[in-house]
Coordinates of C-alpha atoms in Angstrom, one line a residue:
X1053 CA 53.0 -98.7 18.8
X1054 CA 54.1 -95.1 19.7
X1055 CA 55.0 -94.0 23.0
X1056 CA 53.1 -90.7 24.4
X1057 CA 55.5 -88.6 26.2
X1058 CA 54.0 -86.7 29.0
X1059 CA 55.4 -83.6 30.5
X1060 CA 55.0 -83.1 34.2
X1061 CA 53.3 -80.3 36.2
X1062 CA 57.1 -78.9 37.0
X1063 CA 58.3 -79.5 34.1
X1064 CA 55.2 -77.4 32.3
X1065 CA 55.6 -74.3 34.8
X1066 CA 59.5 -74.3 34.3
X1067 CA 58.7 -74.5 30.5
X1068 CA 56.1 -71.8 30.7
X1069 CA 58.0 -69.1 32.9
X1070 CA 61.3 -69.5 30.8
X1071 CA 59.1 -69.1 27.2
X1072 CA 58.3 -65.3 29.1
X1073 CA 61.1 -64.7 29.7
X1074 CA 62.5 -65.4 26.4
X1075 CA 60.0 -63.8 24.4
X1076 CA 61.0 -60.9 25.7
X1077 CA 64.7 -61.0 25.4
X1078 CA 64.6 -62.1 21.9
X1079 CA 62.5 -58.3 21.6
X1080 CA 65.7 -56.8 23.2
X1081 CA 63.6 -55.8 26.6
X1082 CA 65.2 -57.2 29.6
X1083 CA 61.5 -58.0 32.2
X1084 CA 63.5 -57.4 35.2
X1085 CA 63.6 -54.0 33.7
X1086 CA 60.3 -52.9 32.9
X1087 CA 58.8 -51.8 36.3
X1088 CA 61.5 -48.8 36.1
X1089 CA 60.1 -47.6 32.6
X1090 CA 56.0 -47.7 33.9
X1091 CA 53.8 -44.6 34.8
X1092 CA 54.0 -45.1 38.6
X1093 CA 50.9 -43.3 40.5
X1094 CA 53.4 -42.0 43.2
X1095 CA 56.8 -42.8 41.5
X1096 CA 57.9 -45.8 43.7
X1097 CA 58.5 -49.3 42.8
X1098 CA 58.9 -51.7 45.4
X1099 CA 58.7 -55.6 45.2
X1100 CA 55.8 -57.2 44.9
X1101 CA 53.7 -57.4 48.2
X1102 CA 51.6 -60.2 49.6
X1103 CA 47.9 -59.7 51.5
X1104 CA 49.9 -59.5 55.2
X1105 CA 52.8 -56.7 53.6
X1106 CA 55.4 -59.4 53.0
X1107 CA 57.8 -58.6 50.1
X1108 CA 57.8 -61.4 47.6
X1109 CA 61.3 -63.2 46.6
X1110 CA 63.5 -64.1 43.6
X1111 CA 61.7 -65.6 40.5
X1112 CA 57.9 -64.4 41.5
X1113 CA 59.6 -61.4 41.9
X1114 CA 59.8 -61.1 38.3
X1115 CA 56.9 -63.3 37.7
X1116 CA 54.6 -60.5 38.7
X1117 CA 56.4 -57.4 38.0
X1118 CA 55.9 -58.7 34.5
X1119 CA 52.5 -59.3 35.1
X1120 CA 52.0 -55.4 36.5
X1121 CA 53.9 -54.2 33.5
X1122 CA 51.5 -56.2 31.1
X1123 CA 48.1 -54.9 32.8
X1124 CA 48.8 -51.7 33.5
X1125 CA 48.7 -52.5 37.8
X1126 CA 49.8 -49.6 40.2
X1127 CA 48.8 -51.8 43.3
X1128 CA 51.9 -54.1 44.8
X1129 CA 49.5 -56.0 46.8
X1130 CA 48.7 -59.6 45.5
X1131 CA 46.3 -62.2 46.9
X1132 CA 45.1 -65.7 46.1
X1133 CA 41.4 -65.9 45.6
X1134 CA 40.7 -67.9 49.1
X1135 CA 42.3 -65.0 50.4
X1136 CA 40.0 -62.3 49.2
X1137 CA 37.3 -64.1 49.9
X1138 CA 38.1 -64.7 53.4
X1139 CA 38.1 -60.9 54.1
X1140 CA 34.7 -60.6 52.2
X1141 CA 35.9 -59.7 48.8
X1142 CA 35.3 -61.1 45.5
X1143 CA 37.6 -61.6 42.6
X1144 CA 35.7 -59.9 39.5
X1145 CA 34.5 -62.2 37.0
X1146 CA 36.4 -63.0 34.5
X1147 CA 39.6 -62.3 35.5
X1148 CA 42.5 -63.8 35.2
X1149 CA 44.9 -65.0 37.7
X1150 CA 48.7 -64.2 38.0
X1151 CA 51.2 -67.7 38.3
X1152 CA 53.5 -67.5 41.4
X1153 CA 55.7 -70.1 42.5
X1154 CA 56.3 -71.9 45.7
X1155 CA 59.9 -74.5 46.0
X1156 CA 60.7 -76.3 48.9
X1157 CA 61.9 -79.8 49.4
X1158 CA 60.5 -83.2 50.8
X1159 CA 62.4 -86.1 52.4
X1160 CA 62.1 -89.5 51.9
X1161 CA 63.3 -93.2 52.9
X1162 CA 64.5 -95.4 50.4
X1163 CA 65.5 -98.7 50.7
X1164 CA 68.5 -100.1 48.5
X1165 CA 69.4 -103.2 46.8
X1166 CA 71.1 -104.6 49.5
X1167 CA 68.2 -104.1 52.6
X1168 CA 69.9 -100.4 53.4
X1169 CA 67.3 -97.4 54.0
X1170 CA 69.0 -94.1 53.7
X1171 CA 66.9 -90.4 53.4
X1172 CA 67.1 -88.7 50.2
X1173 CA 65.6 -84.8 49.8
X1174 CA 63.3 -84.2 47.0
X1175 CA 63.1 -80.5 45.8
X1176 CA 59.3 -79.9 44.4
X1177 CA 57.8 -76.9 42.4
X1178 CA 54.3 -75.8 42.7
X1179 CA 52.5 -73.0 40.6
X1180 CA 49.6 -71.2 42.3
X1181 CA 47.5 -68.0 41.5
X1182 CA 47.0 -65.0 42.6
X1183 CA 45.2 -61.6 42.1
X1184 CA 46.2 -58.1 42.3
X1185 CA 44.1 -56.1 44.0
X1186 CA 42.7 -54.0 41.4
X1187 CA 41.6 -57.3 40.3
X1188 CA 39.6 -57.4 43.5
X1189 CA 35.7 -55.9 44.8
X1190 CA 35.1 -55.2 48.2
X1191 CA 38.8 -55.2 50.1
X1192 CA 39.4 -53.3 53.6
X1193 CA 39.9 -50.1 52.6
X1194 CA 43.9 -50.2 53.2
X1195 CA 44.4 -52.5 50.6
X1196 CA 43.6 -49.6 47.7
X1197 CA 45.0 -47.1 49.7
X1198 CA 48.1 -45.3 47.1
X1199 CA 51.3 -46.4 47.5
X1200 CA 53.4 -43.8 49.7
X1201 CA 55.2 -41.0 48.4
X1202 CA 58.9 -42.1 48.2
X1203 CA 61.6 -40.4 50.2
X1204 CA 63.0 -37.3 48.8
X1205 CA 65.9 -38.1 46.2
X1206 CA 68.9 -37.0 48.3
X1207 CA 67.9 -38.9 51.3
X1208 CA 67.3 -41.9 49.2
X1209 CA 70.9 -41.3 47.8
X1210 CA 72.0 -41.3 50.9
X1211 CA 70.1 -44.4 52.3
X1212 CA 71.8 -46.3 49.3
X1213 CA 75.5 -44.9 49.8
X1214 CA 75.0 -45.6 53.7
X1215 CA 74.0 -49.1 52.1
X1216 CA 76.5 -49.8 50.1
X1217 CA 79.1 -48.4 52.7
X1218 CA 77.8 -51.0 55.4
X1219 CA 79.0 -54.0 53.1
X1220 CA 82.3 -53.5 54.3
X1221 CA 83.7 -54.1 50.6
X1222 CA 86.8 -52.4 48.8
X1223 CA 85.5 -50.1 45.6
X1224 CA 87.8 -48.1 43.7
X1225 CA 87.4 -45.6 41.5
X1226 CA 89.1 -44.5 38.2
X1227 CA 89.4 -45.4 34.8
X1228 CA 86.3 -46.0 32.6
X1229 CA 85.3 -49.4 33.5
X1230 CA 82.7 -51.1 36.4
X1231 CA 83.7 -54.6 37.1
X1232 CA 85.1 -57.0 39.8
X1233 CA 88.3 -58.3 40.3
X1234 CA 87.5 -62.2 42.0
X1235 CA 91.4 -62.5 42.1
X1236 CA 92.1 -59.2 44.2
X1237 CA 88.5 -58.9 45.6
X1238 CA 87.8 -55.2 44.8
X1239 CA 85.0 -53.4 43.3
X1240 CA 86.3 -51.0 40.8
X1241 CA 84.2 -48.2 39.3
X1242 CA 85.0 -45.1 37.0
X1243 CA 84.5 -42.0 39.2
X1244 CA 81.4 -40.7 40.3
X1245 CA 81.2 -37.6 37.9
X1246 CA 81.3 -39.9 34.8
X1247 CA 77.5 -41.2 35.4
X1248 CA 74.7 -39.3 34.2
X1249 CA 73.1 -39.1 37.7
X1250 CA 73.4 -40.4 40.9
X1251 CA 70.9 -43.6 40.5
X1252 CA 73.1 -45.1 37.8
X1253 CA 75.9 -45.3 39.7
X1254 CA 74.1 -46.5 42.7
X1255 CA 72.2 -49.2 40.5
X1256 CA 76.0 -50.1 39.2
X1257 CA 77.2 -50.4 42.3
X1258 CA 74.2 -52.5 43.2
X1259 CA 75.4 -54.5 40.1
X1260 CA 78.8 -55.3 41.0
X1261 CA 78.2 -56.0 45.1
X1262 CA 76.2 -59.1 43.5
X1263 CA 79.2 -60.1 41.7
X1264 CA 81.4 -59.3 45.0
X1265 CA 79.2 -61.6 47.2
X1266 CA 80.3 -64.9 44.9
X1267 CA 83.7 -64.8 46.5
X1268 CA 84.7 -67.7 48.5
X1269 CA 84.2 -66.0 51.6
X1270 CA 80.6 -65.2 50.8
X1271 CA 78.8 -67.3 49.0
X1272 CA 81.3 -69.3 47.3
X1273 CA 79.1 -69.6 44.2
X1274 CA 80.1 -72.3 41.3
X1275 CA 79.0 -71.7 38.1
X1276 CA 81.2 -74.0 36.0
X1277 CA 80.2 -77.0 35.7
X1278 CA 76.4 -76.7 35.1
X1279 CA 76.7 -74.0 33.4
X1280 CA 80.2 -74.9 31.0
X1281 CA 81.1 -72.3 28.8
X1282 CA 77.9 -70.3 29.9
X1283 CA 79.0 -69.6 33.5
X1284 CA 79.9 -66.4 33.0
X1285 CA 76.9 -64.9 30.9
X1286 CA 75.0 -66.9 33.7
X1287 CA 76.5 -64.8 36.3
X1288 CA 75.7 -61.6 34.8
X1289 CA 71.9 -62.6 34.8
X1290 CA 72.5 -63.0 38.2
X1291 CA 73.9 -59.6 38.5
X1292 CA 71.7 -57.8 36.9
X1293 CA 68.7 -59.7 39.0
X1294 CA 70.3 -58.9 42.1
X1295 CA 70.6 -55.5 41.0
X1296 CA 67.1 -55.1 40.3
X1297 CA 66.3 -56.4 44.1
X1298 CA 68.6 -54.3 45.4
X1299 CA 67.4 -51.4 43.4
X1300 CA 63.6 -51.9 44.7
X1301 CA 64.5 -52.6 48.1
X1302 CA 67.0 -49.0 47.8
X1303 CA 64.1 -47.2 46.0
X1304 CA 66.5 -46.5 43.2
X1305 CA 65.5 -46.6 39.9
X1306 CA 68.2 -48.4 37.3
X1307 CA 69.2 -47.7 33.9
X1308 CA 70.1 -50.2 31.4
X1309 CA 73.6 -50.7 31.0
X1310 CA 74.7 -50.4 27.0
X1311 CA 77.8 -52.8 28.0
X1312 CA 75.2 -55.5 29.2
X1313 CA 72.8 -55.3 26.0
X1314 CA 75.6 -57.7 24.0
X1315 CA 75.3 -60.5 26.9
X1316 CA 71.4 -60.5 25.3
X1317 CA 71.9 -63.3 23.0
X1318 CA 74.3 -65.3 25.6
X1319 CA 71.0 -65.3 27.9
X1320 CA 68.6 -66.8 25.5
X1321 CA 71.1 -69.5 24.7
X1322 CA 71.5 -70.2 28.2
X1323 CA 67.8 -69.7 29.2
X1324 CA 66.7 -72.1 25.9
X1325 CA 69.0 -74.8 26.8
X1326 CA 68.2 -75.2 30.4
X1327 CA 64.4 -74.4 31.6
X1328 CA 65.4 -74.0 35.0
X1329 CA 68.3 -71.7 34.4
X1330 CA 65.7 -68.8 35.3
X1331 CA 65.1 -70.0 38.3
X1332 CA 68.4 -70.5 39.3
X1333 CA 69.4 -67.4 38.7
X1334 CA 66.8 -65.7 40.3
X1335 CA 67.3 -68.0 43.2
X1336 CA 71.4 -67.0 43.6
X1337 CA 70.3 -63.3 43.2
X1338 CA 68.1 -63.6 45.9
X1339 CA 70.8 -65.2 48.1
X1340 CA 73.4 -62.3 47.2
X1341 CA 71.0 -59.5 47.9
X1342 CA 69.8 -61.2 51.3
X1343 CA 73.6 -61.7 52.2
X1344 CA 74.0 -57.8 51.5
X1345 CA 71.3 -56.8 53.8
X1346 CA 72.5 -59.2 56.2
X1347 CA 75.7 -57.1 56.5
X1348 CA 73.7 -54.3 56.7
X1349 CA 73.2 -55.8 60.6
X1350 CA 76.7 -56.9 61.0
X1351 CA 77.8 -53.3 60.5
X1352 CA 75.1 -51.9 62.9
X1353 CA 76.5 -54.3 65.7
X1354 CA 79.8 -53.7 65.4
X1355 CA 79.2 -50.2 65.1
X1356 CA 77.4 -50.2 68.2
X1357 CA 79.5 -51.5 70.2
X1358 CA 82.8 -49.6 69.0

């Protein structure tokens, strides 16, 4: 008799998201790239919105930049279809729904062998849809409004170098490399003059602040064991995620770096071989680019009070 093996809800969305995502790389295009490259009707790109304004985070991030890039949306706003319809809209017929994610984590009792009940937490997945708002008939007018005209390209320069300054981290300059030294804990850079503008060295920056923030002082972030002789393609993914964040939060458009093309095929072997590797990865971007704006406070206070 043959056994019928069934694949579970999580299981299926982890399965599908990853399939994106590698479909892509193995055409050479990086997804977390694609929103800089799209005609923009006012030239911003921002994250992802929801119906009240709230940014989306980490992989739905990607999830529906992707989708924005594939249908041609200018709109950040997305909505479920209950939502629409409670403001006395209608999703058009026909159309199809974008797949967010939502993870959190349950806890249970469970009993042992011997009579002993101990909690265990349970992380869950769960894919929803939603609609961008172009999908949409009938919204308050605000919801179609154009996005806002971004700030002029000097002061958003300067919003990024007062950024970037506000992390409190030691970056160098000289030489003709970007990297970061874990042993010393310094961000070193080729000088300013050697980039082609001032965004690609801001988005480079951006790039190599994520790889600062795994320090044991930080965020202490272990890659070895899960990841073996992958950890350190792995943490580039999460570098050039956390990058793209930090870019869309900065208003700073980034370039794709030539050096990072040849991590391409280190990706899809990592991203083939684990379906949740994604996830993960957009997940510890997330956390490095929330732990950089978080300083962003820390500087402002002790500023304030100097």
């Amino acid at each position: 008799m043959s056994k019928t093996t069934t694949t579970s809800p999580r299981e299926d969305i982890y399965s599908r998201v990853t399939a994106r995502i590698v479909a892509d790389l193995e055409q050479g295009t990086r997804p977390w790239l694609k929103p800089w490259s799209v005609e923009h009707t006012a030239g911003r790109i921002t994250r992802p919105l929801r119906a009240n304004g709230t940014p989306y985070r980490g992989m739905n991030v990607l999830l529906l930049w992707g989708e924005a890039v594939d249908r041609g949306y200018v709109a950040p706003i997305w909505m479920t279809y209950k939502q629409a319809q409670e403001t006395g809209a209608q999703v058009r017929k026909g159309e199809r729904g974008a797949t967010v994610v939502y993870a959190n984590r349950f806890t249970t009792t469970e009993t042992d062998e011997h009579g002993h009940e101990a909690e265990r937490e349970i992380p869950f997945l769960k894919a929803y849809a939603v609609f961008n708002v172009e999908q949409i008939d009938g919204l308050p007018a605000h919801f179609y409004a154009q996005p806002t005209t971004p700030l002029p390209y000097t002061a958003r320069i300067e919003a990024a170098d007062r950024f970037f300054t506000a992390t409190g981290a030691d970056i160098r300059h000289g030489g003709n490399r970007a990297f970061y030294s874990p042993a010393l804990d310094f961000v070193q850079l080729p000088p300013f003059e050697a980039f082609t503008d001032a965004e690609s060295y801001s988005a480079t920056l951006a790039h190599e602040l994520t790889h600062w923030t795994s320090h044991p002082s930080r965020l202490a972030r272990e890659l070895g064991k899960r990841h073996g002789d992958h950890a350190y393609a792995f943490e580039e993914l999460i570098a050039e995620l956390g990058a793209a964040f930090l870019c869309a939060d900065l208003g700073i458009t980034p370039e794709p770096r030539d050096d990072h093309a040849a991590y391409l095929a280190h990706w899809l072997q990592v991203l083939k071989q684990d379906k949740r590797a994604i996830f993960s990865a957009a997940a510890h971007a997330q956390r490095a680019a929330d732990h950089l704006h978080q300083l962003q406070q820390v500087h402002h206070e002790v500023t304030a009070t100097a």
